[in-house]
Short mmCIF file of C-alpha atoms (C1' of nucleotides) in Angstrom, two decimals:
data_model
loop_
_atom_site.label_atom_id
_atom_site.label_comp_id
_atom_site.label_asym_id
_atom_site.label_seq_id
_atom_site.Cartn_x
_atom_site.Cartn_y
_atom_site.Cartn_z
CA MET A 1 119.00 22.43 17.35
CA PHE A 2 116.44 19.96 16.05
CA ALA A 3 117.09 16.58 14.53
CA LEU A 4 114.49 14.93 12.35
CA ILE A 5 114.91 11.19 12.07
CA ASP A 6 112.85 9.70 9.28
CA CYS A 7 112.65 6.06 8.25
CA ASN A 8 113.31 5.51 4.55
CA ASN A 9 110.31 4.13 2.65
CA PHE A 10 109.12 2.89 6.03
CA PHE A 11 106.40 0.36 5.14
CA VAL A 12 108.52 -1.18 2.41
CA SER A 13 111.53 -1.30 4.74
CA CYS A 14 109.46 -3.15 7.38
CA GLU A 15 108.52 -5.76 4.80
CA ARG A 16 112.12 -6.11 3.70
CA VAL A 17 113.36 -6.84 7.21
CA PHE A 18 111.41 -10.11 7.12
CA ASN A 19 111.62 -10.84 3.43
CA PRO A 20 115.09 -10.08 2.07
CA LEU A 21 113.98 -11.18 -1.42
CA LEU A 22 112.36 -7.76 -1.66
CA LYS A 23 115.70 -5.98 -1.34
CA GLY A 24 116.78 -4.14 -4.47
CA LYS A 25 113.41 -4.83 -6.13
CA PRO A 26 110.57 -2.45 -6.92
CA VAL A 27 108.02 -2.84 -4.09
CA VAL A 28 104.77 -1.02 -3.36
CA VAL A 29 102.44 -1.25 -0.36
CA LEU A 30 98.72 -0.67 -0.89
CA SER A 31 96.10 1.06 1.26
CA ASN A 32 93.10 -0.66 2.86
CA ASN A 33 91.09 -2.74 0.43
CA ASP A 34 94.17 -2.74 -1.77
CA GLY A 35 92.93 0.55 -3.14
CA CYS A 36 95.95 2.68 -3.93
CA VAL A 37 99.70 2.95 -3.44
CA ILE A 38 100.76 4.38 -0.07
CA ALA A 39 104.44 3.39 0.03
CA ARG A 40 107.09 2.78 -2.62
CA SER A 41 110.64 1.51 -2.63
CA ASN A 42 113.25 3.64 -4.40
CA GLU A 43 113.11 1.24 -7.33
CA ALA A 44 109.34 1.70 -7.57
CA LYS A 45 109.77 5.48 -7.43
CA ALA A 46 112.33 5.24 -10.22
CA LEU A 47 109.76 3.45 -12.38
CA GLY A 48 107.59 6.54 -12.04
CA ILE A 49 104.82 5.07 -9.86
CA PRO A 50 103.24 8.04 -8.08
CA MET A 51 102.03 8.15 -4.49
CA GLY A 52 98.30 7.41 -4.41
CA ALA A 53 98.27 5.59 -7.74
CA ALA A 54 95.08 3.52 -8.09
CA ALA A 55 96.02 -0.15 -7.89
CA PHE A 56 93.49 -1.30 -10.48
CA GLU A 57 94.88 1.15 -13.02
CA TYR A 58 98.45 0.11 -12.42
CA GLU A 59 97.93 -3.66 -12.36
CA PRO A 60 99.25 -4.23 -15.91
CA PHE A 61 102.17 -1.91 -15.21
CA PHE A 62 103.02 -3.80 -12.01
CA SER A 63 103.16 -7.18 -13.71
CA ARG A 64 105.06 -5.81 -16.70
CA HIS A 65 107.79 -4.38 -14.48
CA LYS A 66 107.74 -7.22 -11.93
CA VAL A 67 106.74 -4.93 -9.09
CA PHE A 68 106.11 -6.67 -5.76
CA VAL A 69 102.67 -5.57 -4.61
CA LEU A 70 101.83 -5.95 -0.92
CA SER A 71 98.73 -5.22 1.14
CA SER A 72 99.36 -3.06 4.19
CA ASN A 73 100.19 -4.74 7.49
CA TYR A 74 99.69 -1.95 10.03
CA ILE A 75 100.17 -4.24 13.00
CA LEU A 76 103.69 -5.02 11.81
CA TYR A 77 104.50 -1.39 10.94
CA GLY A 78 103.21 -0.13 14.28
CA ASP A 79 105.35 -2.60 16.18
CA MET A 80 108.47 -1.86 14.11
CA SER A 81 107.88 1.85 14.68
CA GLU A 82 107.93 1.29 18.45
CA ARG A 83 111.21 -0.58 18.15
CA VAL A 84 112.83 2.27 16.22
CA VAL A 85 111.67 4.75 18.88
CA GLU A 86 113.05 2.54 21.66
CA VAL A 87 116.49 2.55 20.08
CA ILE A 88 116.48 6.33 19.64
CA GLU A 89 115.36 6.75 23.26
CA GLU A 90 118.63 5.19 24.38
CA PHE A 91 120.44 8.38 23.33
CA ASP A 92 118.44 10.19 25.99
CA PHE A 93 117.49 13.46 24.28
CA PRO A 94 114.03 15.05 24.54
CA LEU A 95 112.06 13.13 21.94
CA GLU A 96 108.84 13.80 20.04
CA VAL A 97 107.20 11.00 18.10
CA TYR A 98 105.82 12.93 15.17
CA SER A 99 104.38 10.13 13.05
CA ILE A 100 104.67 6.39 12.55
CA ASP A 101 108.02 6.86 10.81
CA GLU A 102 109.37 10.18 12.14
CA VAL A 103 110.91 11.37 15.38
CA PHE A 104 112.16 14.84 16.33
CA LEU A 105 114.96 15.23 18.87
CA LYS A 106 115.83 18.44 20.70
CA LEU A 107 119.62 18.61 20.79
CA PRO A 108 121.58 20.80 23.19
CA GLU A 109 122.94 24.05 21.71
CA ALA A 110 126.24 23.36 23.42
CA LEU A 111 127.20 20.55 21.05
CA SER A 112 129.81 21.51 18.47
CA PRO A 113 129.08 21.03 14.76
CA ASP A 114 131.48 18.11 14.65
CA ALA A 115 129.84 16.48 17.64
CA LEU A 116 126.39 16.89 16.08
CA GLN A 117 127.47 15.38 12.80
CA GLU A 118 129.07 12.48 14.60
CA LEU A 119 126.00 11.98 16.80
CA GLY A 120 123.81 11.79 13.70
CA LEU A 121 125.95 9.05 12.23
CA ARG A 122 125.92 7.10 15.50
CA ILE A 123 122.13 7.20 15.77
CA LYS A 124 121.78 6.10 12.19
CA GLU A 125 124.14 3.20 12.61
CA LYS A 126 122.54 1.96 15.81
CA VAL A 127 118.94 2.12 14.53
CA GLU A 128 119.85 0.30 11.34
CA LYS A 129 121.81 -2.38 13.16
CA TRP A 130 119.24 -3.01 15.88
CA THR A 131 116.02 -2.81 13.83
CA GLY A 132 117.01 -3.34 10.22
CA ILE A 133 115.20 -0.14 9.22
CA PRO A 134 117.28 2.37 7.20
CA ILE A 135 116.87 5.99 8.31
CA SER A 136 117.92 9.51 7.32
CA ILE A 137 118.68 12.38 9.68
CA GLY A 138 118.44 16.14 9.18
CA ILE A 139 119.79 18.51 11.82
CA ALA A 140 119.06 22.27 11.77
CA PRO A 141 118.08 25.27 13.93
CA THR A 142 114.35 24.86 13.14
CA LYS A 143 112.05 21.93 12.51
CA THR A 144 111.22 23.06 8.97
CA LEU A 145 114.92 23.29 8.09
CA ALA A 146 115.54 19.90 9.73
CA LYS A 147 112.86 18.54 7.41
CA VAL A 148 114.65 20.08 4.42
CA ALA A 149 118.01 18.68 5.56
CA ASN A 150 116.46 15.27 5.98
CA LYS A 151 114.90 15.33 2.53
CA ILE A 152 118.23 16.21 0.94
CA ALA A 153 120.15 13.67 3.02
CA LYS A 154 117.78 11.06 1.65
CA LYS A 155 118.09 12.20 -1.95
CA GLU A 156 121.82 12.90 -2.30
CA SER A 157 123.91 9.88 -1.42
CA ARG A 158 127.06 11.95 -0.80
CA HIS A 159 125.69 12.98 2.61
CA LYS A 160 125.56 9.34 3.75
CA GLY A 161 122.10 9.85 5.22
CA VAL A 162 122.97 12.66 7.64
CA LEU A 163 122.87 16.38 6.78
CA PHE A 164 123.51 19.22 9.21
CA PHE A 165 122.74 22.93 8.73
CA GLU A 166 124.72 24.90 11.26
CA SER A 167 122.58 27.97 10.55
CA ALA A 168 119.85 28.98 8.11
CA ALA A 169 122.48 30.35 5.71
CA PHE A 170 123.92 26.85 5.26
CA ALA A 171 120.60 25.77 3.75
CA ASP A 172 120.53 28.48 1.08
CA PRO A 173 122.30 26.59 -1.72
CA TYR A 174 119.74 23.79 -1.31
CA LEU A 175 116.74 26.08 -0.94
CA ALA A 176 117.60 27.68 -4.28
CA HIS A 177 116.72 24.40 -6.03
CA LEU A 178 114.02 23.06 -3.75
CA PRO A 179 110.49 23.42 -5.23
CA VAL A 180 108.17 25.20 -2.77
CA LYS A 181 105.76 22.28 -2.59
CA GLU A 182 108.50 20.15 -1.04
CA ILE A 183 108.58 22.38 2.02
CA TRP A 184 106.82 21.12 5.13
CA GLY A 185 103.64 23.18 5.40
CA ILE A 186 103.23 24.09 1.74
CA GLY A 187 100.48 21.97 0.20
CA PRO A 188 98.87 21.90 -3.23
CA ALA A 189 96.73 25.03 -2.69
CA SER A 190 99.65 27.21 -1.57
CA ASP A 191 101.86 25.74 -4.28
CA GLU A 192 99.38 26.75 -6.96
CA PHE A 193 98.96 30.21 -5.49
CA LEU A 194 102.73 30.76 -5.31
CA ALA A 195 103.29 29.45 -8.83
CA GLY A 196 100.85 32.10 -10.05
CA ARG A 197 103.03 34.74 -8.35
CA ASN A 198 106.20 33.24 -9.82
CA ILE A 199 107.52 31.90 -6.56
CA ARG A 200 108.77 28.45 -7.41
CA PHE A 201 111.69 27.67 -5.13
CA ALA A 202 112.11 27.67 -1.38
CA LYS A 203 114.65 30.47 -1.47
CA GLU A 204 112.19 32.81 -3.20
CA LEU A 205 109.57 32.01 -0.59
CA LYS A 206 112.06 32.60 2.21
CA GLU A 207 112.71 36.10 0.85
CA ALA A 208 109.08 37.13 0.36
CA PRO A 209 107.82 40.03 2.54
CA ASP A 210 106.14 39.09 5.83
CA SER A 211 102.99 41.17 5.37
CA TRP A 212 102.29 39.71 1.95
CA ILE A 213 102.76 36.16 3.26
CA ARG A 214 100.59 36.86 6.29
CA LYS A 215 97.83 38.15 4.05
CA HIS A 216 97.78 35.29 1.56
CA LEU A 217 99.19 32.22 3.32
CA LYS A 218 97.90 33.19 6.78
CA ILE A 219 99.71 32.67 10.03
CA CYS A 220 100.84 29.11 9.23
CA GLY A 221 102.49 30.27 6.02
CA LEU A 222 104.28 33.04 7.88
CA HIS A 223 105.60 30.58 10.43
CA THR A 224 106.90 28.40 7.62
CA VAL A 225 108.76 31.36 6.11
CA TRP A 226 110.24 32.35 9.46
CA GLU A 227 111.34 28.79 10.07
CA LEU A 228 113.13 28.82 6.71
CA GLN A 229 114.88 31.99 7.90
CA GLY A 230 116.08 30.18 11.00
CA ILE A 231 113.52 31.60 13.46
CA SER A 232 112.04 28.68 15.36
CA CYS A 233 108.22 28.90 15.53
CA ILE A 234 107.21 25.28 15.83
CA SER A 235 108.09 24.04 19.27
CA HIS A 236 109.14 20.67 20.55
CA GLU A 237 106.19 18.67 21.95
CA GLU A 238 107.48 15.93 24.17
CA GLN A 239 104.23 15.07 25.92
CA PRO A 240 101.66 13.89 23.44
CA ALA A 241 98.55 15.95 24.16
CA LEU A 242 95.23 14.24 24.78
CA ARG A 243 93.61 13.48 21.46
CA LYS A 244 91.00 16.02 20.33
CA SER A 245 89.10 13.57 18.17
CA ILE A 246 88.95 9.88 17.41
CA VAL A 247 87.73 8.66 14.04
CA SER A 248 86.89 5.28 12.64
CA SER A 249 85.92 5.18 9.02
CA SER A 250 86.45 3.18 5.91
CA SER A 251 85.64 2.74 2.29
CA PHE A 252 83.65 -0.33 1.38
CA LYS A 253 84.82 -3.05 -0.92
CA GLU A 254 81.41 -2.89 -2.57
CA ALA A 255 79.06 0.04 -2.39
CA ILE A 256 76.20 -0.30 0.10
CA SER A 257 72.61 0.74 -0.53
CA GLU A 258 70.62 -1.03 2.19
CA LYS A 259 70.19 0.94 5.34
CA ALA A 260 70.44 -2.11 7.59
CA LEU A 261 73.89 -3.03 6.38
CA LEU A 262 75.11 0.55 6.54
CA GLU A 263 73.74 0.65 10.08
CA SER A 264 75.77 -2.36 11.13
CA PHE A 265 78.94 -0.71 9.80
CA ILE A 266 78.11 2.50 11.64
CA ALA A 267 77.65 0.40 14.78
CA LYS A 268 81.02 -1.21 14.23
CA PHE A 269 82.71 2.19 13.79
CA ALA A 270 81.00 3.47 16.94
CA ALA A 271 82.21 0.43 18.86
CA LYS A 272 85.73 0.94 17.60
CA VAL A 273 85.97 4.60 18.57
CA GLY A 274 84.48 3.73 21.95
CA GLN A 275 87.16 1.13 22.54
CA ARG A 276 89.95 3.49 21.54
CA LEU A 277 88.49 6.19 23.74
CA ARG A 278 88.52 3.88 26.78
CA ARG A 279 92.07 2.83 26.00
CA GLU A 280 93.03 6.50 26.36
CA LYS A 281 91.09 6.64 29.64
CA ALA A 282 88.91 9.37 28.25
CA MET A 283 85.29 10.29 27.61
CA ALA A 284 83.64 12.20 24.79
CA SER A 285 80.54 14.36 24.57
CA TYR A 286 80.14 14.87 20.83
CA ILE A 287 79.59 12.23 18.19
CA HIS A 288 79.67 12.79 14.47
CA VAL A 289 78.38 10.41 11.79
CA PHE A 290 79.14 10.74 8.10
CA ILE A 291 78.30 8.86 4.90
CA ALA A 292 79.25 9.44 1.29
CA THR A 293 78.95 7.90 -2.14
CA SER A 294 82.06 7.51 -4.28
CA ARG A 295 83.72 10.86 -4.89
CA PHE A 296 84.52 9.66 -8.39
CA ASP A 297 80.84 9.18 -9.18
CA THR A 298 79.99 12.72 -10.20
CA ASN A 299 76.44 12.24 -11.51
CA SER A 300 74.90 10.95 -8.31
CA TYR A 301 77.15 12.16 -5.55
CA TYR A 302 75.72 12.51 -2.08
CA ALA A 303 77.57 13.14 1.15
CA ASN A 304 76.24 14.24 4.47
CA SER A 305 77.11 14.28 8.12
CA ILE A 306 75.51 15.07 11.42
CA GLY A 307 76.79 15.85 14.89
CA ILE A 308 75.03 14.98 18.14
CA ARG A 309 75.88 16.35 21.54
CA LEU A 310 75.65 14.04 24.54
CA LEU A 311 74.04 15.31 27.71
CA GLN A 312 77.03 14.05 29.61
CA SER A 313 80.47 12.80 28.60
CA SER A 314 80.54 9.08 28.10
CA SER A 315 82.67 6.16 26.99
CA TYR A 316 79.83 3.69 26.85
CA THR A 317 79.69 1.91 23.51
CA PRO A 318 75.95 1.08 23.50
CA GLU A 319 75.19 4.76 23.91
CA PHE A 320 77.52 5.70 21.04
CA ILE A 321 75.88 3.08 18.86
CA ARG A 322 72.39 4.28 19.71
CA LEU A 323 73.23 7.90 18.91
CA ALA A 324 75.16 7.02 15.76
CA LYS A 325 72.19 5.08 14.43
CA GLU A 326 69.90 7.94 15.30
CA GLY A 327 72.19 10.26 13.36
CA LEU A 328 72.38 7.89 10.43
CA SER A 329 68.62 7.76 10.00
CA LYS A 330 68.58 11.55 9.72
CA ILE A 331 71.12 11.70 6.90
CA TYR A 332 70.48 8.41 5.11
CA LYS A 333 68.81 8.82 1.74
CA GLU A 334 67.43 5.94 -0.23
CA GLY A 335 68.69 5.21 -3.73
CA PHE A 336 72.36 6.02 -3.30
CA ARG A 337 75.29 3.61 -3.36
CA TYR A 338 77.37 4.48 -0.33
CA LYS A 339 81.07 3.89 -0.63
CA ARG A 340 82.35 5.39 2.59
CA ALA A 341 81.17 6.04 6.12
CA GLY A 342 82.53 6.78 9.54
CA VAL A 343 82.01 7.86 13.12
CA MET A 344 83.99 10.51 14.99
CA LEU A 345 84.12 11.38 18.69
CA SER A 346 85.20 14.78 19.93
CA ASP A 347 85.06 17.08 22.97
CA ILE A 348 87.22 14.57 24.72
CA ILE A 349 88.17 14.82 28.38
CA PRO A 350 90.12 12.56 30.71
CA THR A 351 87.78 10.23 32.63
CA SER A 352 89.05 11.73 35.88
CA HIS A 353 87.58 15.12 34.92
CA LEU A 354 84.04 13.85 34.44
CA GLN A 355 81.31 16.23 35.49
CA PHE A 356 77.83 14.94 36.10
CA ASN A 357 74.89 16.60 34.50
CA LEU A 358 72.35 17.78 37.02
CA PHE A 359 69.43 17.27 34.68
CA SER A 360 70.20 14.09 32.81
CA PRO A 361 68.97 10.83 34.26
CA ALA A 362 71.97 9.22 35.91
CA PRO A 363 72.75 5.72 34.72
CA ASP A 364 75.04 3.84 37.04
CA PRO A 365 78.49 4.77 35.69
CA MET A 366 80.26 2.09 37.73
CA LYS A 367 78.14 -0.62 36.21
CA ARG A 368 78.74 0.69 32.70
CA GLU A 369 82.43 0.97 33.26
CA LYS A 370 82.62 -2.60 34.53
CA LEU A 371 80.76 -3.92 31.52
CA MET A 372 82.94 -2.08 29.01
CA GLY A 373 86.09 -3.02 30.89
CA LEU A 374 85.15 -6.68 30.70
CA MET A 375 84.39 -6.46 27.01
CA ASP A 376 87.70 -4.73 26.26
CA TYR A 377 89.52 -7.34 28.32
CA VAL A 378 87.93 -10.27 26.46
CA ASN A 379 88.80 -8.70 23.14
CA MET A 380 92.37 -8.08 24.20
CA ARG A 381 92.81 -11.56 25.66
CA TYR A 382 91.10 -13.60 22.95
CA GLY A 383 91.63 -11.44 19.89
CA LYS A 384 89.69 -8.49 18.56
CA ASP A 385 86.03 -9.05 17.73
CA SER A 386 85.79 -12.07 20.05
CA LEU A 387 82.97 -10.15 21.67
CA TYR A 388 80.87 -7.54 19.92
CA LEU A 389 77.40 -6.10 20.08
CA ALA A 390 74.71 -7.87 18.09
CA THR A 391 73.95 -4.74 16.13
CA GLU A 392 77.39 -4.83 14.49
CA GLY A 393 76.46 -8.31 13.28
CA GLU A 394 76.22 -8.03 9.54
CA SER A 395 79.34 -5.95 9.09
CA GLN A 396 81.38 -8.67 10.77
CA ASN A 397 81.07 -10.93 7.74
CA LYS A 398 82.49 -8.34 5.41
CA GLY A 399 86.23 -8.14 5.78
CA TYR A 400 88.62 -5.98 3.85
CA LEU A 401 90.24 -7.00 0.64
CA ARG A 402 93.88 -7.83 1.43
CA LYS A 403 95.19 -10.04 -1.28
CA ASN A 404 98.83 -10.09 -0.34
CA CYS A 405 99.42 -9.31 3.30
CA SER A 406 102.56 -10.41 5.13
CA PRO A 407 102.27 -12.25 8.49
CA ARG A 408 102.28 -10.38 11.80
CA PHE A 409 105.84 -11.52 12.41
CA THR A 410 106.45 -9.63 15.63
CA THR A 411 103.09 -9.59 17.40
CA CYS A 412 101.48 -12.99 16.85
CA TRP A 413 102.99 -16.32 17.95
CA ASN A 414 101.30 -18.26 15.15
CA GLU A 415 102.79 -16.01 12.52
CA ILE A 416 106.33 -15.75 13.78
CA LEU A 417 109.08 -16.07 11.16
CA LYS A 418 110.13 -19.68 10.57
CA ILE A 419 113.66 -20.51 9.51
CA LYS A 420 114.51 -23.83 7.93
CA ILE A 421 118.03 -25.18 8.28
CA ASN A 422 119.04 -27.89 5.88
"C1'" DT B 1 83.85 -3.27 -11.04
"C1'" DC B 2 88.08 -0.95 -8.69
"C1'" DT B 3 90.74 5.47 -6.15
"C1'" DG B 4 93.25 5.18 2.28
"C1'" DG B 5 92.58 6.50 7.01
"C1'" DG B 6 93.52 9.37 10.93
"C1'" DG B 7 94.81 13.51 12.63
"C1'" DT B 8 95.71 19.06 13.64
"C1'" DC B 9 95.08 23.97 13.35
"C1'" DC B 10 93.19 28.27 11.41
"C1'" DT B 11 89.62 31.29 9.60
"C1'" DA B 12 85.25 33.20 8.29
"C1'" DG B 13 80.77 33.83 9.33
"C1'" DG B 14 76.55 33.37 12.06
"C1'" DA B 15 74.21 33.80 16.48
"C1'" DC B 16 74.12 35.96 20.44
"C1'" DC B 17 75.23 39.45 24.13
"C1'" DC B 18 75.25 44.35 25.98
"C1'" DT C 1 66.06 60.70 6.08
"C1'" DC C 2 67.63 57.94 9.51
"C1'" DT C 3 69.05 51.83 11.77
"C1'" DG C 4 76.13 51.10 16.43
"C1'" DG C 5 80.09 49.08 17.86
"C1'" DG C 6 82.41 45.78 20.22
"C1'" DG C 7 82.67 41.56 22.08
"C1'" DT C 8 82.35 36.03 22.62
"C1'" DC C 9 81.35 31.45 21.30
"C1'" DC C 10 80.34 27.90 18.06
"C1'" DT C 11 80.61 25.52 13.71
"C1'" DA C 12 81.75 24.31 9.05
"C1'" DG C 13 85.07 24.18 5.84
"C1'" DG C 14 89.71 24.53 4.17
"C1'" DA C 15 94.52 23.47 4.23
"C1'" DC C 16 97.94 20.82 5.77
"C1'" DC C 17 100.44 16.63 7.73
"C1'" DC C 18 101.81 11.40 7.48
#
DNA sequence: TCTGGGGTCCTAGGACCC
DNA sequence: TCTGGGGTCCTAGGACCC
């Protein structure tokens, strides 16, 4: 049996823990640069604000309906997420952290239905009491069905936040009314394809023939169908695997045309991926650089990317910056207004597996490691960006737009919650 | 004027091999 | 007149997730 524990409206719930005035009110949290809506309270959903709504378009709507609009505070959400996981860990079942607001548990088959139901309620109560974050729990024989159970537990208040499918058959009455696009693994493309074939609800998909599904929705689609039938295809992953890629990218507040400025951003992205790579005690041997103009600007759209292979795996920021700049000059074209750029590392291996290249000149790896270690330490001890490479210079003056960001209540002494007693 | 960022996996097709 | 068949590896692009 799998349990999926999912935090309700997670980002909004984190904000509400520290600002109770937000309770019962419509609240939205915006993406970087306050670009679009990435989290909504139930009240905001009820007003019809869609996920991904552009903030500038909705501004009049927000003020008309007194919606609380917050910038995202990822430091706070990340820390709250860890707290939720810590509480769930106390129950001592094999645990998989699936995303910032979701955890799968593998529950023993030996537990009776009553015991499972009761366990669900206990977990819910403890997490809510200890962290202040409301959660929903779905329990079922497969992960996909646990996702369905969770979704319904969240939507229908009669389940009190916990729904348990003893077997796939128990899910049928719900699958009959669940639109296919609400199933985990069915995205917009599959949804459109299925609609064209008159398959609109989960139950119809569940009953479609294997060979037809395999042909049109490929192996992933087939697994989804089997999971709906109660055949577990997606396994429990307790150990997080080593990352396959690390990306740093962002949209710019204002479009950039000058190469020099773009270069300094690319350098900053390269430095950031390098730092994250070292934190994972890993090295990479492939670096990818990409730039693009606004995807909404259809008359002069330009996007390009380039990959460069390193002679030998590395985690040395100056080398990443050098290569990233080299890549940039190959894809940069004058006369465009760039709105987005990024750097990605891949072909990642643990530092302990490093192989030396017989033919590449051997820089002293110990020296490099020492230098990077010192830099990472300074940045950890004295705050990020205390120390950075000169080439990132210009980008440092250009922050993100974050008009209404809450304090880092739980991770920064200067921003800790203050309580006044009169 | 303004539309997120960070991931994974699968597949098709090209280059290459014998 | 006629031009194989069976592999592997790599990469780009698509679809999906939160």
